Short mmCIF file of C-alpha atoms in Angstrom, two decimals:
data_model
loop_
_atom_site.label_atom_id
_atom_site.label_comp_id
_atom_site.label_asym_id
_atom_site.label_seq_id
_atom_site.Cartn_x
_atom_site.Cartn_y
_atom_site.Cartn_z
CA MET A 1 13.96 45.25 5.28
CA MET A 2 13.83 48.82 4.28
CA THR A 3 11.35 49.25 6.30
CA ASN A 4 13.40 48.79 9.71
CA LEU A 5 16.15 51.08 7.64
CA SER A 6 14.11 53.65 7.68
CA ARG A 7 12.84 53.13 11.60
CA ILE A 8 16.40 53.12 12.88
CA LEU A 9 17.48 56.41 11.19
CA ASP A 10 14.29 57.84 12.81
CA ALA A 11 15.29 56.06 15.97
CA SER A 12 18.85 57.28 16.05
CA GLY A 13 18.04 61.33 15.50
CA ASN A 14 21.28 63.03 13.82
CA LYS A 15 23.45 60.46 14.33
CA LYS A 16 26.11 58.98 12.49
CA LEU A 17 25.36 54.31 11.84
CA ARG A 18 28.27 51.74 11.86
CA ILE A 19 26.84 48.44 9.94
CA ALA A 20 27.16 45.98 12.79
CA SER A 21 28.43 42.74 9.67
CA LYS A 22 27.87 40.25 11.59
CA SER A 23 24.54 40.41 12.36
CA ILE A 24 24.20 41.07 8.01
CA ARG A 25 27.11 38.76 6.68
CA CYS A 26 26.26 39.77 2.72
CA VAL A 27 28.16 42.36 0.99
CA PRO A 28 25.43 43.19 -1.41
CA LEU A 29 23.42 44.45 1.37
CA LEU A 30 26.16 45.90 3.43
CA LYS A 31 26.56 47.81 0.42
CA GLN A 32 22.15 48.55 0.14
CA ILE A 33 22.45 49.89 3.53
CA MET A 34 25.68 52.06 2.69
CA ALA A 35 23.72 54.03 -0.28
CA ALA A 36 20.61 54.14 1.56
CA SER A 37 22.11 57.43 3.42
CA ASP A 38 25.02 59.61 3.60
CA ARG A 39 24.37 58.89 7.60
CA PHE A 40 25.41 54.88 7.08
CA THR A 41 29.78 56.09 7.36
CA GLY A 42 31.22 52.19 7.98
CA VAL A 43 31.25 48.61 8.93
CA MET A 44 31.90 47.31 12.54
CA CYS A 45 33.61 43.74 11.51
CA PHE A 46 34.05 40.56 13.51
CA SER A 47 37.57 39.58 12.29
CA VAL A 48 40.69 41.11 10.91
CA ALA A 49 39.40 38.43 7.63
CA GLU A 50 36.41 39.92 7.46
CA ALA A 51 37.35 43.68 7.63
CA GLN A 52 40.28 42.23 4.38
CA PHE A 53 37.77 40.82 2.37
CA LEU A 54 35.52 43.50 2.57
CA SER A 55 38.24 46.40 1.75
CA GLU A 56 38.97 44.19 -1.71
CA GLN A 57 35.38 44.44 -1.92
CA GLY A 58 35.30 48.44 -2.48
CA LEU A 59 33.91 49.09 1.13
CA ASP A 60 35.82 51.36 3.79
CA ASP A 61 36.12 52.92 7.30
CA LEU A 62 36.49 49.24 8.88
CA LEU A 63 36.50 48.56 12.82
CA VAL A 64 37.53 45.62 13.49
CA ALA A 65 35.37 44.92 17.10
CA TYR A 66 37.17 42.44 18.96
CA PRO A 67 41.30 42.48 19.54
CA THR A 68 43.91 40.63 16.84
CA TRP A 69 46.80 39.21 18.20
CA GLU A 70 47.57 36.40 15.48
CA LYS A 71 50.51 38.62 14.04
CA HIS A 72 50.55 36.86 10.01
CA SER A 73 47.06 38.92 10.81
CA LEU A 74 48.16 42.14 11.80
CA MET A 75 50.39 42.38 8.92
CA GLU A 76 48.00 41.75 6.46
CA VAL A 77 45.98 44.32 8.14
CA GLY A 78 49.53 46.69 7.89
CA GLU A 79 49.41 46.08 4.36
CA VAL A 80 45.76 47.05 3.67
CA ILE A 81 46.42 50.21 5.90
CA LEU A 82 48.82 51.18 3.53
CA LYS A 83 47.57 51.12 0.89
CA GLY A 84 45.30 53.75 2.14
CA LYS A 85 42.26 52.09 3.76
CA GLN A 86 40.66 53.26 6.55
CA LEU A 87 40.76 49.73 8.79
CA THR A 88 41.37 50.43 13.01
CA LEU A 89 41.80 47.37 15.23
CA MET A 90 40.37 47.46 18.95
CA VAL A 91 42.64 47.41 22.40
CA ASP A 92 41.96 47.48 25.58
CA ASP A 93 45.12 46.06 26.92
CA GLU A 94 48.42 46.69 27.27
CA GLU A 95 49.50 44.04 25.15
CA HIS A 96 47.34 44.31 22.69
CA ILE A 97 49.65 47.97 22.17
CA ALA A 98 53.14 45.95 22.61
CA ARG A 99 52.22 43.75 20.02
CA LEU A 100 51.13 46.48 17.66
CA GLU A 101 53.90 47.93 17.79
CA ALA A 102 56.50 45.44 17.52
CA VAL A 103 55.00 44.69 14.13
CA GLY A 104 54.06 48.01 13.14
CA GLN A 105 57.81 48.89 12.89
CA ALA A 106 58.51 45.81 11.44
CA ILE A 107 56.58 46.69 8.51
CA GLY A 108 56.38 50.25 9.10
CA VAL A 109 52.79 50.94 8.99
CA ILE A 110 50.94 52.62 11.90
CA PHE A 111 48.29 50.98 13.59
CA PRO A 112 44.43 53.47 13.86
CA VAL A 113 43.55 51.82 17.77
CA CYS A 114 40.25 52.07 19.10
CA LEU A 115 40.27 51.66 22.97
CA ASP A 116 36.98 49.01 23.74
CA ILE A 117 35.39 50.62 27.68
CA ASP A 118 33.68 48.43 29.38
CA LEU A 119 30.04 49.67 30.39
CA SER A 120 29.21 46.56 32.87
CA VAL A 121 27.72 47.59 36.11
CA SER A 122 28.11 45.36 39.04
CA TRP A 123 26.53 45.13 42.49
CA PRO A 124 27.63 42.60 44.98
CA GLY A 125 26.66 38.96 43.52
CA LEU A 126 24.85 40.83 40.12
CA HIS A 127 26.75 41.79 37.29
CA PHE A 128 24.64 43.62 34.69
CA GLY A 129 26.49 43.52 31.31
CA VAL A 130 29.23 41.58 28.99
CA ARG A 131 32.55 40.63 30.24
CA ARG A 132 34.18 42.64 26.99
CA SER A 133 36.96 45.48 28.29
CA SER A 134 39.52 45.93 30.65
CA ILE A 135 39.39 48.79 30.90
CA ARG A 136 36.73 49.11 34.56
CA SER A 137 38.19 52.17 35.81
CA ARG A 138 39.16 56.19 35.40
CA GLU A 139 42.86 55.05 36.19
CA GLN A 140 42.90 51.93 33.44
CA LEU A 141 41.95 54.39 31.07
CA ILE A 142 44.40 56.50 31.62
CA GLN A 143 47.49 54.54 31.73
CA LEU A 144 46.21 52.62 28.23
CA ALA A 145 45.42 56.25 26.46
CA LYS A 146 49.60 57.57 27.71
CA ARG A 147 50.48 53.95 26.11
CA ILE A 148 49.07 55.14 22.90
CA LYS A 149 50.09 58.73 23.11
CA GLN A 150 54.00 58.16 23.49
CA SER A 151 54.17 55.34 20.75
CA GLN A 152 55.30 55.62 18.01
CA TRP A 153 53.53 52.40 15.60
CA VAL A 154 49.99 52.95 17.40
CA GLN A 155 47.75 56.30 17.04
CA LEU A 156 44.49 56.74 18.76
CA ASP A 157 41.73 56.42 16.16
CA GLY A 158 38.40 55.87 18.34
CA VAL A 159 36.72 55.00 21.44
CA MET A 160 34.16 52.34 22.01
CA GLY A 161 31.66 51.66 24.89
CA TYR A 162 29.01 48.69 24.02
CA GLU A 163 25.84 49.17 26.63
CA ALA A 164 25.27 45.92 25.72
CA GLN A 165 23.01 45.52 29.32
CA ILE A 166 20.68 48.47 27.24
CA ALA A 167 21.46 47.10 23.25
CA GLY A 168 20.83 43.82 23.92
CA VAL A 169 18.34 42.78 26.42
CA GLY A 170 15.11 42.44 26.26
CA ASP A 171 12.47 44.07 28.53
CA ARG A 172 9.00 43.38 27.12
CA VAL A 173 9.34 39.07 27.42
CA PRO A 174 5.54 37.38 27.81
CA GLY A 175 4.97 35.91 30.51
CA ARG A 176 7.71 37.38 32.48
CA TRP A 177 6.44 40.48 33.86
CA ALA A 178 7.95 40.46 37.17
CA THR A 179 11.94 39.82 35.11
CA ASN A 180 10.53 42.59 32.92
CA GLN A 181 9.75 45.21 36.01
CA VAL A 182 13.33 44.57 36.92
CA ILE A 183 15.37 44.68 33.84
CA ARG A 184 13.77 47.72 32.98
CA LEU A 185 14.95 49.24 36.67
CA LEU A 186 18.55 47.97 35.57
CA LYS A 187 17.92 49.83 32.95
CA GLY A 188 17.23 52.92 33.80
CA HIS A 189 20.06 52.75 36.33
CA SER A 190 22.13 51.70 33.44
CA ILE A 191 21.70 54.66 30.75
CA ARG A 192 22.35 57.19 33.40
CA ARG A 193 25.75 55.83 34.53
CA ILE A 194 26.88 54.89 31.42
CA ALA A 195 26.29 58.92 29.76
CA GLN A 196 28.39 60.42 32.53
CA GLN A 197 30.57 57.92 32.54
CA ARG A 198 31.24 57.64 28.45
CA GLU A 199 31.23 61.65 28.92
CA GLU A 200 33.75 62.38 32.10
CA TRP A 201 35.85 59.12 29.82
CA VAL A 202 36.02 60.65 27.05
CA GLN A 203 36.41 64.14 28.00
CA GLU A 204 39.73 63.40 30.15
CA ILE A 205 41.17 61.68 26.67
CA LYS A 206 40.59 65.19 24.76
CA ALA A 207 42.34 66.62 27.74
CA MET A 208 45.36 64.55 27.52
CA GLY A 209 45.92 65.93 23.65
CA LEU A 210 44.38 63.08 22.11
CA SER A 211 41.74 63.68 19.32
CA PRO A 212 39.26 60.22 18.87
CA ARG A 213 38.33 60.47 15.47
CA PHE A 214 34.95 58.87 16.46
CA VAL A 215 33.51 58.07 19.48
CA ASN A 216 30.79 54.72 19.09
CA GLY A 217 28.28 53.27 21.31
CA GLY A 218 24.98 51.39 21.32
CA GLY A 219 22.99 48.86 18.74
CA THR A 220 20.14 47.71 17.99
CA GLY A 221 18.10 48.17 21.37
CA SER A 222 19.33 51.37 22.77
CA LEU A 223 19.38 53.63 19.38
CA LYS A 224 16.81 56.64 21.68
CA VAL A 225 19.16 57.08 24.48
CA THR A 226 22.85 56.65 22.63
CA SER A 227 21.30 59.12 19.89
CA GLN A 228 20.81 61.84 23.10
CA GLU A 229 24.31 61.15 24.48
CA ASP A 230 26.54 64.40 23.01
CA VAL A 231 29.74 62.80 23.05
CA ILE A 232 28.43 60.06 21.11
CA THR A 233 29.15 60.45 17.28
CA GLU A 234 28.26 57.02 15.59
CA ILE A 235 25.94 54.23 16.50
CA ALA A 236 26.65 50.58 15.32
CA VAL A 237 23.77 49.33 14.72
CA GLY A 238 23.21 44.89 12.59
CA SER A 239 20.11 43.30 13.97
CA GLY A 240 17.58 46.02 13.60
CA PHE A 241 17.86 45.41 9.69
CA PHE A 242 16.75 41.55 10.23
CA THR A 243 14.58 41.71 13.48
CA SER A 244 14.65 39.09 14.49
CA VAL A 245 13.21 36.78 16.88
CA LEU A 246 14.86 38.01 20.00
CA PHE A 247 13.78 41.84 18.73
CA ASP A 248 10.27 41.30 19.33
CA PHE A 249 10.92 41.92 23.00
CA TYR A 250 12.05 45.36 22.91
CA ARG A 251 10.19 48.11 23.93
CA ASP A 252 12.28 50.98 22.45
CA PHE A 253 12.30 49.93 18.66
CA ALA A 254 9.56 48.17 16.74
CA GLY A 255 10.60 46.24 14.35
CA GLU A 256 9.41 43.97 11.54
CA PRO A 257 10.85 40.39 10.48
CA ALA A 258 12.38 40.83 7.28
CA ALA A 259 14.54 37.07 7.35
CA GLY A 260 13.59 33.78 7.66
CA PHE A 261 14.47 30.08 5.89
CA ALA A 262 12.39 27.83 5.12
CA LEU A 263 11.94 24.15 5.99
CA GLU A 264 10.78 21.58 3.49
CA ILE A 265 8.34 19.06 5.36
CA THR A 266 9.22 15.22 4.77
CA ARG A 267 6.78 13.16 7.53
CA ARG A 268 4.43 13.68 8.57
CA PRO A 269 4.62 11.26 11.91
CA ALA A 270 1.50 11.77 13.85
CA PRO A 271 -2.08 13.75 14.34
CA GLU A 272 -1.14 17.33 14.38
CA ILE A 273 2.97 16.76 13.95
CA VAL A 274 4.80 17.33 10.69
CA THR A 275 8.33 16.86 10.81
CA CYS A 276 11.11 18.93 8.20
CA LEU A 277 14.40 18.62 6.98
CA GLY A 278 17.07 19.82 9.02
CA GLY A 279 16.64 22.95 11.70
CA GLY A 280 19.65 22.86 14.00
CA TYR A 281 19.90 26.70 14.04
CA PRO A 282 20.46 28.11 17.52
CA ALA A 283 21.49 31.60 17.94
CA SER A 284 24.63 32.03 20.54
CA GLY A 285 24.47 33.31 23.70
CA ALA A 286 23.63 30.96 26.75
CA SER A 287 21.36 27.89 25.84
CA GLY A 288 18.02 28.07 26.64
CA ALA A 289 14.60 27.92 24.05
CA ASP A 290 15.12 31.33 23.59
CA ARG A 291 17.90 30.97 21.16
CA LEU A 292 16.14 27.85 19.09
CA PRO A 293 14.66 29.10 15.73
CA THR A 294 11.46 30.00 16.46
CA PRO A 295 8.57 28.42 13.76
CA TRP A 296 7.15 32.15 12.05
CA LEU A 297 4.66 30.38 9.22
CA PRO A 298 2.02 29.16 8.52
CA GLU A 299 0.28 30.78 12.13
CA GLY A 300 -0.11 28.04 14.41
CA ALA A 301 3.37 26.36 13.86
CA LYS A 302 5.66 25.73 17.50
CA LEU A 303 8.45 23.47 18.52
CA LEU A 304 7.74 20.11 20.84
CA PRO A 305 9.62 21.03 24.24
CA LEU A 306 10.79 18.25 23.85
CA GLU A 307 12.84 18.14 20.75
CA GLY A 308 13.65 21.65 19.62
CA ALA A 309 14.85 22.22 16.29
CA GLY A 310 17.15 19.33 15.23
CA GLU A 311 20.71 19.10 13.39
CA VAL A 312 18.81 16.64 10.64
CA GLN A 313 15.03 16.96 11.65
CA THR A 314 12.95 19.14 12.96
CA PRO A 315 9.47 18.39 14.29
CA VAL A 316 6.71 20.95 14.30
CA GLN A 317 3.12 20.73 16.22
CA TYR A 318 0.86 22.44 13.51
CA ARG A 319 -3.05 23.50 14.66
CA GLY A 320 -3.93 25.54 11.90
CA ASP A 321 -6.36 25.75 9.53
CA ARG A 322 -4.00 24.89 6.32
CA SER A 323 -3.98 21.13 5.60
CA LEU A 324 0.27 20.85 5.53
CA LYS A 325 1.12 18.44 2.74
CA LEU A 326 4.82 16.58 2.45
CA GLY A 327 6.95 18.98 0.14
CA ASP A 328 5.29 22.35 1.85
CA PRO A 329 7.29 24.72 4.08
CA ILE A 330 7.56 25.57 6.79
CA PHE A 331 9.25 29.15 7.13
CA PHE A 332 11.35 30.00 10.59
CA ARG A 333 12.53 32.68 12.04
CA HIS A 334 15.77 32.71 14.33
CA ALA A 335 16.64 34.18 16.88
CA LYS A 336 19.78 36.33 16.54
CA ALA A 337 20.22 38.30 13.19
CA GLY A 338 24.04 37.54 13.26
CA GLU A 339 24.68 33.55 12.90
CA MET A 340 21.86 32.68 10.15
CA CYS A 341 23.61 33.92 6.87
CA GLU A 342 26.76 31.56 8.13
CA ARG A 343 23.74 28.34 7.83
CA PHE A 344 22.78 29.43 4.01
CA THR A 345 24.53 30.50 0.99
CA GLU A 346 22.17 33.06 -0.39
CA ILE A 347 19.44 35.39 0.22
CA LEU A 348 16.78 35.10 -1.75
CA VAL A 349 15.27 38.91 -1.72
CA ILE A 350 11.26 38.48 -2.16
CA LYS A 351 8.49 41.08 -3.18
CA GLY A 352 5.68 40.26 -2.36
CA ASP A 353 5.47 36.58 -4.19
CA GLU A 354 8.11 37.40 -6.57
CA VAL A 355 11.91 36.26 -5.66
CA VAL A 356 13.48 40.19 -7.60
CA ASP A 357 17.04 38.88 -6.65
CA ARG A 358 19.69 36.82 -5.27
CA LEU A 359 22.28 37.41 -2.74
CA PRO A 360 25.49 35.49 -2.04
CA THR A 361 26.31 35.51 1.30
CA TYR A 362 29.46 35.27 2.39
CA ARG A 363 29.23 31.74 2.62
CA GLY A 364 27.81 31.78 -0.90
CA GLU A 365 31.41 33.45 -1.50
CA GLY A 366 33.16 30.43 -0.09
CA LYS A 367 34.11 32.47 3.34
CA CYS A 368 34.50 31.41 7.19
CA PHE A 369 35.68 34.05 9.68
CA LEU A 370 35.23 32.99 12.78
#
């Protein structure tokens, strides 16, 4: 993982980096990354319950990347803020602001918020990006920024724009030459449009007398291009630390596989076929073969196309030079970094042939946030 960490620092220029916790889900690893460089300045969380937990573990400058609505949760967040912790909530709708104002007034806390702007690109019949924020125009942005400026219980702390169509879409997928070319063209157009839009919109906010503490963008797949924008103060990064399978297919970031899981061989149903216990660990997103875990070691192992990875057993075709026995492991890599640690209670840190540490995941600490 340290090799990937160094490559992330190199690829991001001199920008500050915010760790996307959903890709790590392990407090000791989050702390190790934070301690590796003073350019790691905070954590992007995926829920308020997780942010509260990380705050209790001594982490600070916590940005919750997704809006929170449930009143009791907001009240608990308010208590954390009243204790002096830096915890910022995401908004993209006037109803979010009204909800925070009601809770803030009730408990006497001013909520720091981050405006999440939509950076996707749409053409007739094609939407390139993710369906995320409702702020899709300059007018919508100004209206919401004015609403925040007028509020007694909400203050603007940051601006975020996630360029998912650059950071989260592979453009050198084997066997898809034509598709890769189209995606590269779309990415090139998006990069130019996003840089201009982000610069103009942030300047609009500042011209209103608002002073966001940070402007967040990026992801592992867009480190190089996002770091070139002057308006960006920090870049979110998470998957690159583990470099899961989908990140093998990016031109602009080359990491090394740093995390995986092992399944035990328990059956040999046919020549060149072994069956492992468990394995049904698909990644999130549109369902497809690219969301399944990938046999990694020994070389020569692959899933069966009609069975894939099963809930309680996974057959694997093996055409390698080893003689596999019952009880031997097949090592897999997860398609995405985010969900892997939800399946296991600890991460084994391996150096050479030796396990040198055992680190509890969120699940190992009895936590399940989403």
